[in-house]
PDB file of C-alpha atoms in Angstrom:
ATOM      1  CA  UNK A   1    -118.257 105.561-121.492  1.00  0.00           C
ATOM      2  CA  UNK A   2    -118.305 109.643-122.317  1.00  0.00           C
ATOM      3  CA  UNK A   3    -120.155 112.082-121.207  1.00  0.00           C
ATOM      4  CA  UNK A   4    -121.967 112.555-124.362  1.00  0.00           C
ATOM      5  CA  UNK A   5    -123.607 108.877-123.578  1.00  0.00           C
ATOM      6  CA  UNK A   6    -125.852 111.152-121.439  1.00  0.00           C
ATOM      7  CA  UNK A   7    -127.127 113.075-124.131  1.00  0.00           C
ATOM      8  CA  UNK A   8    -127.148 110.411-126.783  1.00  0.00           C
ATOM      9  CA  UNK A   9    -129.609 108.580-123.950  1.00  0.00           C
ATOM     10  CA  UNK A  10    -131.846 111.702-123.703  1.00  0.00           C
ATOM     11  CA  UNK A  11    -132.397 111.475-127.872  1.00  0.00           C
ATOM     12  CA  UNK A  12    -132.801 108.258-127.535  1.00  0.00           C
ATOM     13  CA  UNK A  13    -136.107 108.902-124.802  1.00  0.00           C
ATOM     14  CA  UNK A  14    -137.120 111.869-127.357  1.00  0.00           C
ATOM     15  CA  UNK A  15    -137.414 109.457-130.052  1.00  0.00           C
ATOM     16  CA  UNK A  16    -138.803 106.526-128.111  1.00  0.00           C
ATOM     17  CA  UNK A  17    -141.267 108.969-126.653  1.00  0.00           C
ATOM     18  CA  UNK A  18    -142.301 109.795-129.879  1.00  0.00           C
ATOM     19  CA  UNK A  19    -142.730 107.232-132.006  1.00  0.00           C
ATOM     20  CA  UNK A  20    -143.697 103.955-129.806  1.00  0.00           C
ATOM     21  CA  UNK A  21    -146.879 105.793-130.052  1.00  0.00           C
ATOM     22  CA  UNK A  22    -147.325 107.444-133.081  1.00  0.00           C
ATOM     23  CA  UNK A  23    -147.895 104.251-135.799  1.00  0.00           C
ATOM     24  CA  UNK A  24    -144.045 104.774-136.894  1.00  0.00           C
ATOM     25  CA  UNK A  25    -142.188 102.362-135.681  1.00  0.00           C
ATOM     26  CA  UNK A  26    -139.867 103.089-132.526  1.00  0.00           C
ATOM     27  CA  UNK A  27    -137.792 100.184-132.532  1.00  0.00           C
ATOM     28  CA  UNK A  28    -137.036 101.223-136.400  1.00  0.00           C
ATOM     29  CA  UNK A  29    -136.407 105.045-135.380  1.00  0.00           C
ATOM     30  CA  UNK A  30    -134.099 103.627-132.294  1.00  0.00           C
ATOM     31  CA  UNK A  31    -132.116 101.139-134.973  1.00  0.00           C
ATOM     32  CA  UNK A  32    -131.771 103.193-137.196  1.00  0.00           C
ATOM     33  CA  UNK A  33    -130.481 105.944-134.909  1.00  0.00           C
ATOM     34  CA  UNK A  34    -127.766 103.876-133.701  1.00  0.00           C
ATOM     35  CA  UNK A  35    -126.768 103.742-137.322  1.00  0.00           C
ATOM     36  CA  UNK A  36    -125.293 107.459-137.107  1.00  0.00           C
ATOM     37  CA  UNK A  37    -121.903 107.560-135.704  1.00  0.00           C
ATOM     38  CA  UNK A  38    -122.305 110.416-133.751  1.00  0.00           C
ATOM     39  CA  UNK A  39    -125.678 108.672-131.871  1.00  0.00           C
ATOM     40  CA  UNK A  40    -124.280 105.345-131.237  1.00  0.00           C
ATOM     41  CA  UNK A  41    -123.742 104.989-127.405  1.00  0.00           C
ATOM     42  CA  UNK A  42    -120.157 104.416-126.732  1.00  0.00           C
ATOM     43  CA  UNK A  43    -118.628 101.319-124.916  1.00  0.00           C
ATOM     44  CA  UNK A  44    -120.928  99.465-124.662  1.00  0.00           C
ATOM     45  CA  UNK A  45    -121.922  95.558-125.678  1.00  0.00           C
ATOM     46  CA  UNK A  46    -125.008  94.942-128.342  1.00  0.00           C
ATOM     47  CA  UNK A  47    -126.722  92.960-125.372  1.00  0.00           C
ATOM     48  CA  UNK A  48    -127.021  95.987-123.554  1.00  0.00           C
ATOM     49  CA  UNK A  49    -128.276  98.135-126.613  1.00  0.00           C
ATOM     50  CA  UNK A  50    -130.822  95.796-127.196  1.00  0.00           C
ATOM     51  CA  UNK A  51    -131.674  95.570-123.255  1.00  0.00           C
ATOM     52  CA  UNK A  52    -131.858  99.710-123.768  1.00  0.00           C
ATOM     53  CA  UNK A  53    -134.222  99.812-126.098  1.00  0.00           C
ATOM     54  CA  UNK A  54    -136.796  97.537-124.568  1.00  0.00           C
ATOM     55  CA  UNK A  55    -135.971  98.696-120.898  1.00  0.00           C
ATOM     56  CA  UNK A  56    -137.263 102.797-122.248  1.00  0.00           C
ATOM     57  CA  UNK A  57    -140.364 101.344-123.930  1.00  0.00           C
ATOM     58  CA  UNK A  58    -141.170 100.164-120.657  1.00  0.00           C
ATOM     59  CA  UNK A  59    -141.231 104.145-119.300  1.00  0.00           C
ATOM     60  CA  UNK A  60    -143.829 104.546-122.263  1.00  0.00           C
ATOM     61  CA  UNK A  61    -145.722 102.285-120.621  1.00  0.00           C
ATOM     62  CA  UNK A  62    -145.606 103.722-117.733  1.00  0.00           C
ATOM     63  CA  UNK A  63    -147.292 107.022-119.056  1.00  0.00           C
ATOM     64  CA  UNK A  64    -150.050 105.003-120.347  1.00  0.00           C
ATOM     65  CA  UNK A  65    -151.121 103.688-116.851  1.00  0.00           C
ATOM     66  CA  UNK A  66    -150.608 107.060-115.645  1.00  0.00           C
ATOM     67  CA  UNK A  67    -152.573 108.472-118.484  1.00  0.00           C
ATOM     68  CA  UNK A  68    -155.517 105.903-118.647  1.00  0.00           C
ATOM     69  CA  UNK A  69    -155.465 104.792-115.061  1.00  0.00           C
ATOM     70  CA  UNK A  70    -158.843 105.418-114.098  1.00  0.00           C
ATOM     71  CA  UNK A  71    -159.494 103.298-116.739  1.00  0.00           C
ATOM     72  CA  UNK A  72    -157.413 100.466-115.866  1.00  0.00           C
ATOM     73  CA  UNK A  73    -158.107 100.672-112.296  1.00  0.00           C
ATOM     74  CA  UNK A  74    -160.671  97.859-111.712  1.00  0.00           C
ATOM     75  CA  UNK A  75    -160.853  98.038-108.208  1.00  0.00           C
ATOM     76  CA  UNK A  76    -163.618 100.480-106.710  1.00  0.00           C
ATOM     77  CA  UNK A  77    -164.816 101.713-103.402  1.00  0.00           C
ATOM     78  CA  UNK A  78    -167.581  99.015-104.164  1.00  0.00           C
ATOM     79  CA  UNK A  79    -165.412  96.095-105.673  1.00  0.00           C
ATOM     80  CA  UNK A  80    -164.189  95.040-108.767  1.00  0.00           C
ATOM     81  CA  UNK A  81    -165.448  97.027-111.778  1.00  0.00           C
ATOM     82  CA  UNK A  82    -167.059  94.622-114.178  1.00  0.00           C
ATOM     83  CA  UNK A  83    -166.269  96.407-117.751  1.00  0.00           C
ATOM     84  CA  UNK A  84    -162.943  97.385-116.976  1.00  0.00           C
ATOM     85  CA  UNK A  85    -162.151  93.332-115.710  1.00  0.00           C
ATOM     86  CA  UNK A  86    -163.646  92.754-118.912  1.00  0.00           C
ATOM     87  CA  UNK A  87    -161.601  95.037-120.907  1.00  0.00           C
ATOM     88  CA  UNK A  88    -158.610  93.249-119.393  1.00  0.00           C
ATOM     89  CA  UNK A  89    -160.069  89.875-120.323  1.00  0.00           C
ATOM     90  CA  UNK A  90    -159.764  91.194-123.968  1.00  0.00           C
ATOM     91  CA  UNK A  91    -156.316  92.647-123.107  1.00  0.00           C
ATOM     92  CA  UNK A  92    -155.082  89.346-121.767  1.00  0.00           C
ATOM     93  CA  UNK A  93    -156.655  87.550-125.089  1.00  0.00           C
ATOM     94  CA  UNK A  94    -155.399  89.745-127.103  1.00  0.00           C
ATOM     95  CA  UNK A  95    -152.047  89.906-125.921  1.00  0.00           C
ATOM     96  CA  UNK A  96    -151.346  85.842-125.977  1.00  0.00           C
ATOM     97  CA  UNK A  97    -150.443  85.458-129.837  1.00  0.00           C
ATOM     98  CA  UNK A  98    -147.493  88.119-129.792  1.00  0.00           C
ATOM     99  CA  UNK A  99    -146.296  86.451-125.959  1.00  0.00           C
ATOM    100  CA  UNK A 100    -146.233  83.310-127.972  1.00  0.00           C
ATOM    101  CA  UNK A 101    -144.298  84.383-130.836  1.00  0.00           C
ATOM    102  CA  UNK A 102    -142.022  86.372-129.018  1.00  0.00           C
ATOM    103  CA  UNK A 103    -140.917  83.584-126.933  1.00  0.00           C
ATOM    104  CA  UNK A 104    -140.695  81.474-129.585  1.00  0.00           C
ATOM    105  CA  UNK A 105    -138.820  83.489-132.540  1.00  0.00           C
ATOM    106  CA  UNK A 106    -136.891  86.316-130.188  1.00  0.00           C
ATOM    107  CA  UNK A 107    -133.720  84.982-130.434  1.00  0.00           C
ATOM    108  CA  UNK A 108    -133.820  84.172-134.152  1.00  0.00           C
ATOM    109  CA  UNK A 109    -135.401  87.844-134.799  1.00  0.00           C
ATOM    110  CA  UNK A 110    -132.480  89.313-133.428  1.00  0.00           C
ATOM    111  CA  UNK A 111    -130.131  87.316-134.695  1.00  0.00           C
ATOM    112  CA  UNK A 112    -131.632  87.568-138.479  1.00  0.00           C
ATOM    113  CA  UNK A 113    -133.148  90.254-139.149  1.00  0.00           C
ATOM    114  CA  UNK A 114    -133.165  92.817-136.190  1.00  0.00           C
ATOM    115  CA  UNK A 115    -130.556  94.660-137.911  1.00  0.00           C
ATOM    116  CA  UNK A 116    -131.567  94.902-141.235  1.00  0.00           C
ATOM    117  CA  UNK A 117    -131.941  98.155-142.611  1.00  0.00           C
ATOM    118  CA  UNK A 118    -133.577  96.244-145.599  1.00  0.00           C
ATOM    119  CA  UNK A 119    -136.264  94.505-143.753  1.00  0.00           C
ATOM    120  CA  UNK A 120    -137.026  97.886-141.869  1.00  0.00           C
ATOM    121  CA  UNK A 121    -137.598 100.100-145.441  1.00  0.00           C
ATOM    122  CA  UNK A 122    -139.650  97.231-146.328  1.00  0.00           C
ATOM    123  CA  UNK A 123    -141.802  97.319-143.230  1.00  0.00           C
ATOM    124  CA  UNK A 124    -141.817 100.879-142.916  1.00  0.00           C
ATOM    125  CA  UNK A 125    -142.989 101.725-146.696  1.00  0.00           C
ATOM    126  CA  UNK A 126    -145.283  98.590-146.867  1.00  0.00           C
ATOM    127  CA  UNK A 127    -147.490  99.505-143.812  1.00  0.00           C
ATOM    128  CA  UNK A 128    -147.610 103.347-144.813  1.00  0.00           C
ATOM    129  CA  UNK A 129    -149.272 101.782-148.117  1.00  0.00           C
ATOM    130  CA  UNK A 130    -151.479  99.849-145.796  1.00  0.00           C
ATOM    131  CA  UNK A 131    -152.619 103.248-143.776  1.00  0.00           C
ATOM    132  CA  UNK A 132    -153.324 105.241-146.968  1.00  0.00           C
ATOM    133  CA  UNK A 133    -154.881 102.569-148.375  1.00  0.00           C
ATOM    134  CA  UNK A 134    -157.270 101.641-145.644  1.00  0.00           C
ATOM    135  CA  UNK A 135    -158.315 105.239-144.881  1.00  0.00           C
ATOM    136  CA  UNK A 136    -158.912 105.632-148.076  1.00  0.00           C
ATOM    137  CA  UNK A 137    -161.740 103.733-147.888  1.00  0.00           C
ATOM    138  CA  UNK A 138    -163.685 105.764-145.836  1.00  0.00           C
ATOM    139  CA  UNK A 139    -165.698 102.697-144.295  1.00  0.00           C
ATOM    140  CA  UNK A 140    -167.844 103.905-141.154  1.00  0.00           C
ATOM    141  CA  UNK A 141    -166.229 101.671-137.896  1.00  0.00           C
ATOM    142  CA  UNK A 142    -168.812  99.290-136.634  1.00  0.00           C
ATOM    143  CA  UNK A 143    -167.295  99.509-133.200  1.00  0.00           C
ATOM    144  CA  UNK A 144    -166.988 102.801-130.821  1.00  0.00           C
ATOM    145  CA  UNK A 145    -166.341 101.753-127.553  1.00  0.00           C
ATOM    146  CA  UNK A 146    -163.839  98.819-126.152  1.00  0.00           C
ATOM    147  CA  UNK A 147    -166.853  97.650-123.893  1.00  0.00           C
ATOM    148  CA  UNK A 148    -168.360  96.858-127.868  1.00  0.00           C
ATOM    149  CA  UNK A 149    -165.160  94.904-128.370  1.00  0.00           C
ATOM    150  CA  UNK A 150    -165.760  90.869-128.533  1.00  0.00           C
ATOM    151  CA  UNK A 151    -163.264  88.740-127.761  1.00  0.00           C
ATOM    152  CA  UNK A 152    -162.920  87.324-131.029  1.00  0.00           C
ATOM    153  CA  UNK A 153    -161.822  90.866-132.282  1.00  0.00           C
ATOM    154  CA  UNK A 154    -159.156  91.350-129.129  1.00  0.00           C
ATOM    155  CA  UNK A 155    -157.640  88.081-130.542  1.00  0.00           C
ATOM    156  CA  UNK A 156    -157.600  88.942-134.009  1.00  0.00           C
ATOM    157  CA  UNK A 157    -156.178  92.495-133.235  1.00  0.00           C
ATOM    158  CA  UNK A 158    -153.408  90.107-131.229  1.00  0.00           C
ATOM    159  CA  UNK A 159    -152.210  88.523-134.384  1.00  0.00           C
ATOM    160  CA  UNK A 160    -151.681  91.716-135.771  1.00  0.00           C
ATOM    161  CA  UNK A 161    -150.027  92.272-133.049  1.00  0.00           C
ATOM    162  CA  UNK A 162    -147.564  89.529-134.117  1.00  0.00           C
ATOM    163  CA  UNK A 163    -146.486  91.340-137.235  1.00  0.00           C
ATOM    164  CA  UNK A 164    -144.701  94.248-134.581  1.00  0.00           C
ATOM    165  CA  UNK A 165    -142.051  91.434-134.152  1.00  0.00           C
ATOM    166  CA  UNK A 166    -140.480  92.702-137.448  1.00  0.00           C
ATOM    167  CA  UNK A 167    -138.267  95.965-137.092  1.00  0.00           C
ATOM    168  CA  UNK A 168    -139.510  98.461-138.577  1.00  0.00           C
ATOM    169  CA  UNK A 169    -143.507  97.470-138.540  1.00  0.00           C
ATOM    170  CA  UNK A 170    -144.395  99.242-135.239  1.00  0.00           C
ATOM    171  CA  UNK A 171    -146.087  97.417-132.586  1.00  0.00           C
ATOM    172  CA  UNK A 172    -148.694 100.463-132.210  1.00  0.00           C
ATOM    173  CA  UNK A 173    -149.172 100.626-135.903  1.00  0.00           C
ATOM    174  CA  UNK A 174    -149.798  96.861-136.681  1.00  0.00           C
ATOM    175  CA  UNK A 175    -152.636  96.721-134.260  1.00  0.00           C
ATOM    176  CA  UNK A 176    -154.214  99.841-134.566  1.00  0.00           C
ATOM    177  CA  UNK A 177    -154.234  98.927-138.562  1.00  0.00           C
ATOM    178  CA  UNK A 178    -155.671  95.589-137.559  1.00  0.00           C
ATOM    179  CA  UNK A 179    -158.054  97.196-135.089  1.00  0.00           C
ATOM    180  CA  UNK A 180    -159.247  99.281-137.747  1.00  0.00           C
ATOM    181  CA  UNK A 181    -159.350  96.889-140.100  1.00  0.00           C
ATOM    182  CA  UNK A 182    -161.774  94.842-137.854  1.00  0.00           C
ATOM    183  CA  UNK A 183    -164.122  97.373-137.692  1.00  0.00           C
ATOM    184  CA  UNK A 184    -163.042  99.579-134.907  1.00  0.00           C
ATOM    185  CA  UNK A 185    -163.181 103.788-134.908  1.00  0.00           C
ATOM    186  CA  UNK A 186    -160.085 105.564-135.032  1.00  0.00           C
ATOM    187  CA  UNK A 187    -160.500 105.953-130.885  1.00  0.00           C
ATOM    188  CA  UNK A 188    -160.941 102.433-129.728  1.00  0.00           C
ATOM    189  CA  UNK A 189    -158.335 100.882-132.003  1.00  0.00           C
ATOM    190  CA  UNK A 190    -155.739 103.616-130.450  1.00  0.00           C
ATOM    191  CA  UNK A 191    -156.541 102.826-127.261  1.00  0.00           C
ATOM    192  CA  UNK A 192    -156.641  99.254-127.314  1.00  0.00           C
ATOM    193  CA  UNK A 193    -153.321  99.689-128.407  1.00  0.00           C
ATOM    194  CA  UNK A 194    -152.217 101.376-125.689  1.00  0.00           C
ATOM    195  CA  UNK A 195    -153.976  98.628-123.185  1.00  0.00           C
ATOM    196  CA  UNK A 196    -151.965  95.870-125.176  1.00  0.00           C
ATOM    197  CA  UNK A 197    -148.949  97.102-125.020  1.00  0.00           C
ATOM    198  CA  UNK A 198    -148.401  96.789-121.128  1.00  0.00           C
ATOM    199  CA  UNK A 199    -148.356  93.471-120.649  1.00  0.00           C
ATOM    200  CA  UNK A 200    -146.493  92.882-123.916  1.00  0.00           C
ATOM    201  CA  UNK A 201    -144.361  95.693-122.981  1.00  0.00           C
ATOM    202  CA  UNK A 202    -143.569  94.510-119.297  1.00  0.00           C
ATOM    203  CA  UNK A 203    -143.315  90.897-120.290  1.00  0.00           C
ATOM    204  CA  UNK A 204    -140.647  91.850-122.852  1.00  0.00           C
ATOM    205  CA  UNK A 205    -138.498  94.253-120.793  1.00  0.00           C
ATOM    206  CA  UNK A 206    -138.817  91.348-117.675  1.00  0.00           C
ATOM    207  CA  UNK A 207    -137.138  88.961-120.719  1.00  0.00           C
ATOM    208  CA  UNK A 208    -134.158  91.139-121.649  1.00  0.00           C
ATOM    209  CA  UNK A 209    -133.435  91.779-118.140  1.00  0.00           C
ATOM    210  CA  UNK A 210    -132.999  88.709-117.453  1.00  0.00           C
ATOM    211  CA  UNK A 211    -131.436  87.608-120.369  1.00  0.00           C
ATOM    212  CA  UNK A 212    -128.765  90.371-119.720  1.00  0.00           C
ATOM    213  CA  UNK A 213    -128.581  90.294-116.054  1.00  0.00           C
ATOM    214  CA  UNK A 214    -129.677  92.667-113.732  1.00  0.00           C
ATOM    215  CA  UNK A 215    -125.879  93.850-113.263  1.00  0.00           C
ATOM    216  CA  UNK A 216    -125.255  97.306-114.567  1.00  0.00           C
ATOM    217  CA  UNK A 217    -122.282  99.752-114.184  1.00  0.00           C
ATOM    218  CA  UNK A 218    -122.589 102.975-112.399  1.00  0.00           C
ATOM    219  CA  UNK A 219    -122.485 104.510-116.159  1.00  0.00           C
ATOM    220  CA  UNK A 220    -124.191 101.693-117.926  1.00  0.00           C
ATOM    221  CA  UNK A 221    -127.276 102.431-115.139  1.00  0.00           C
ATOM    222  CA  UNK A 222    -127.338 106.210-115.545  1.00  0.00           C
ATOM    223  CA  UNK A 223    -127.992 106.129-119.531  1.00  0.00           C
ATOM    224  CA  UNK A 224    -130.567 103.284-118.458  1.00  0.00           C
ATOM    225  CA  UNK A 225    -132.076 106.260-115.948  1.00  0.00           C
ATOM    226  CA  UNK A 226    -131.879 108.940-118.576  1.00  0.00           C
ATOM    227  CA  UNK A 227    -133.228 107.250-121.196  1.00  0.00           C
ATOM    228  CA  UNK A 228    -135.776 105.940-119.010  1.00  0.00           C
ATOM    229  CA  UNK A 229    -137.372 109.102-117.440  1.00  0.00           C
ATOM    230  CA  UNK A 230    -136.927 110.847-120.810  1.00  0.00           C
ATOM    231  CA  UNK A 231    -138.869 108.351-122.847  1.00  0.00           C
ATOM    232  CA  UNK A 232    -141.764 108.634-119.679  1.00  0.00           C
ATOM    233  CA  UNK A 233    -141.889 112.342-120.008  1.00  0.00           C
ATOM    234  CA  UNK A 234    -141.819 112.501-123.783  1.00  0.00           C
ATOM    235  CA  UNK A 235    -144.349 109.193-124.171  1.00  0.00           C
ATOM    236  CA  UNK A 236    -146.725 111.398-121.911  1.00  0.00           C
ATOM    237  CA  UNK A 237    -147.035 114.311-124.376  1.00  0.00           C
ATOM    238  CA  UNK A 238    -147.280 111.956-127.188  1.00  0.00           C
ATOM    239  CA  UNK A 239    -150.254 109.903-126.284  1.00  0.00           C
ATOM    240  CA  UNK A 240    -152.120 113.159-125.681  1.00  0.00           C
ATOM    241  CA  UNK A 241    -151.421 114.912-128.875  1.00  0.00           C
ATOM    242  CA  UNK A 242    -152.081 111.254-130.785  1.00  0.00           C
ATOM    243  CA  UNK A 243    -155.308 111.336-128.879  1.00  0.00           C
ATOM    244  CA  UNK A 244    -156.524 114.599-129.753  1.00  0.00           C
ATOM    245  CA  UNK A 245    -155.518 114.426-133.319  1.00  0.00           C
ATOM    246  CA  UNK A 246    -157.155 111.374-134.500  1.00  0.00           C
ATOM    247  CA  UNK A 247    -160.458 112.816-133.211  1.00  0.00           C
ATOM    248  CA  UNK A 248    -160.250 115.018-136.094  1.00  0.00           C
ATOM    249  CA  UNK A 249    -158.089 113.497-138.559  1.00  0.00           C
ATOM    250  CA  UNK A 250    -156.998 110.096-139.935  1.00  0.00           C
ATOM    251  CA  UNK A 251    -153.910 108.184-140.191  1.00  0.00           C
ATOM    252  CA  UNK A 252    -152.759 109.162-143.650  1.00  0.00           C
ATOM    253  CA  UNK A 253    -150.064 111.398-142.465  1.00  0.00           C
ATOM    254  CA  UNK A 254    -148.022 109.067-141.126  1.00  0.00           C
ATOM    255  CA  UNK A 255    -149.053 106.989-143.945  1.00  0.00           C
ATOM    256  CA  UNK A 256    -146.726 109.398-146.178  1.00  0.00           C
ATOM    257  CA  UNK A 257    -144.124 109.698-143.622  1.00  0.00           C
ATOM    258  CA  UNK A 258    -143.670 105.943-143.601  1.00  0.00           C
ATOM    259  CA  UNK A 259    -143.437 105.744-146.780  1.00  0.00           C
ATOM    260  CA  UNK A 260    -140.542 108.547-147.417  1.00  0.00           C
ATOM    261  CA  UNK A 261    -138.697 107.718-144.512  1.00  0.00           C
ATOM    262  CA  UNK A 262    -138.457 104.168-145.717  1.00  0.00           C
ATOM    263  CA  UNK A 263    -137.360 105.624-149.347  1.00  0.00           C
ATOM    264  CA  UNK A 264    -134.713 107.579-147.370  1.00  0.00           C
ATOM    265  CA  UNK A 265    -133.747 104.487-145.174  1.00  0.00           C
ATOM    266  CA  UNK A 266    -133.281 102.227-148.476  1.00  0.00           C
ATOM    267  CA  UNK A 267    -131.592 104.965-150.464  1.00  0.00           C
ATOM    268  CA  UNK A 268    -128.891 105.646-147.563  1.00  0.00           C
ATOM    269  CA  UNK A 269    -128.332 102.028-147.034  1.00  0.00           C
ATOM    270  CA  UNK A 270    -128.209 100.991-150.989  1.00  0.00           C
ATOM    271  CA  UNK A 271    -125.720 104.241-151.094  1.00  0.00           C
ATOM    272  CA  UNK A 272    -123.578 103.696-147.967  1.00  0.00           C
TER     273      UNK A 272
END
């Protein structure tokens, strides 16, 4: 491996940080980073890429608990908070469609269609339709608060969930669309998709450890740490500025950036 692995890991964080958040697609910015020559991390196996990628959405994660622990922290001086174990009811609901799937259609994902440049325009320009469209109907959200939530809507929100299992579709942006959708604000639907995505998160790095082994080299583990603590720093910022933004605005804008970055995507690819 070369030095500049280092610095190809810290982009790799940057963009992670970014756009696992941001309804974008991260796994689509990461793929199709690893597309230009001078980004692709040298010497080392596709396992390993893959086992990257999944192991720095984990750090994002991480900022979220750090971010929303109060929040997630049932356990009081008093006992066990009753909302919050019932927010994690709905978290544990919602999260059992997209555990399911995963299991079940990981290996053929990555073998068929993980790659696919094709299949990541699609998803990319399909679901920035989807955003314009539904903002554009300027429907007032029946639901404010996550305690307002009903189970049947955490499940439902899940199977949107499911959709994230296509590159490209962005785990963030499938359920917050389906959140919103369903009748959620802007707010809830953001952070419901932040709650979902740690045990889906943490499940799926657990799975690609495994499936890769827990035995790095001394350079193989040093990207892994660069990548990792970038992607927690960046992921930090992001969720904050996501946070504050849709509390004035909507998610057209990355509506249109979906949509021209998946023009750009099929246009380089057709080209190439």
């Amino acid at each position: 491996m070369t030095a500049l692995n280092f610095l190809r890991a810290l982009v790799y964080g940057i963009i992670q940080g970014i756009t696992e958040w941001l309804p974008i697609s991260s796994t689509g910015h990461l793929i199709l980073a690893n597309e230009i020559p001078f980004f692709k991390l040298d010497g080392i196996s596709k396992d390993f890429f893959n086992m990257f990628i999944v192991v720095i959405q984990l750090a994002s994660i991480l900022a979220v608990i750090l971010i929303y622990f109060k929040k997630l922290n049932p356990f009081t001086t008093k006992g066990l908070k009753k909302s919050t174990m019932q927010m994690w009811y709905k978290v544990i609901i919602g999260v059992i469609p997209a555990a399911v799937a995963g299991f079940l259609l990981d290996d053929f994902i990555e073998a068929k269609i993980n790659d696919n440049p094709f299949v990541i325009a699609a998803a990319l320009i399909v679901y920035g339709i989807l955003f314009i469209f539904i903002e554009n109907r300027e429907k007032k959200p029946k639901i404010n608060d996550i305690d307002n939530l009903t189970y049947k809507t955490a499940l439902l929100i899940g199977v949107f969930q499911v959709l994230a299992l296509i590159p490209g579709t962005s785990r963030s942006g499938s359920t917050i669309l389906g959140a919103i959708i369903l009748g959620t604000s802007r707010t809830v639907a953001a952070e419901f998709s932040f709650f979902l995505a740690i045990p889906v998160m943490f499940g799926a790095s657990l799975l690609k450890l495994v499936k890769y082994g827990f035995v790095f080299s001394q350079a193989e583990f040093f990207v892994l740490a660069v990548g990792f603590v970038t992607s927690f720093i960046v992921s930090y910022f992001a969720i904050r500025f996501l946070v504050s933004y849709i509390k004035k605005h909507d998610f057209k804008v990355f509506g249109y950036y979906r949509i021209i970055l998946g023009i750009i995507v099929l246009a380089y690819f057709l080209l190439k």
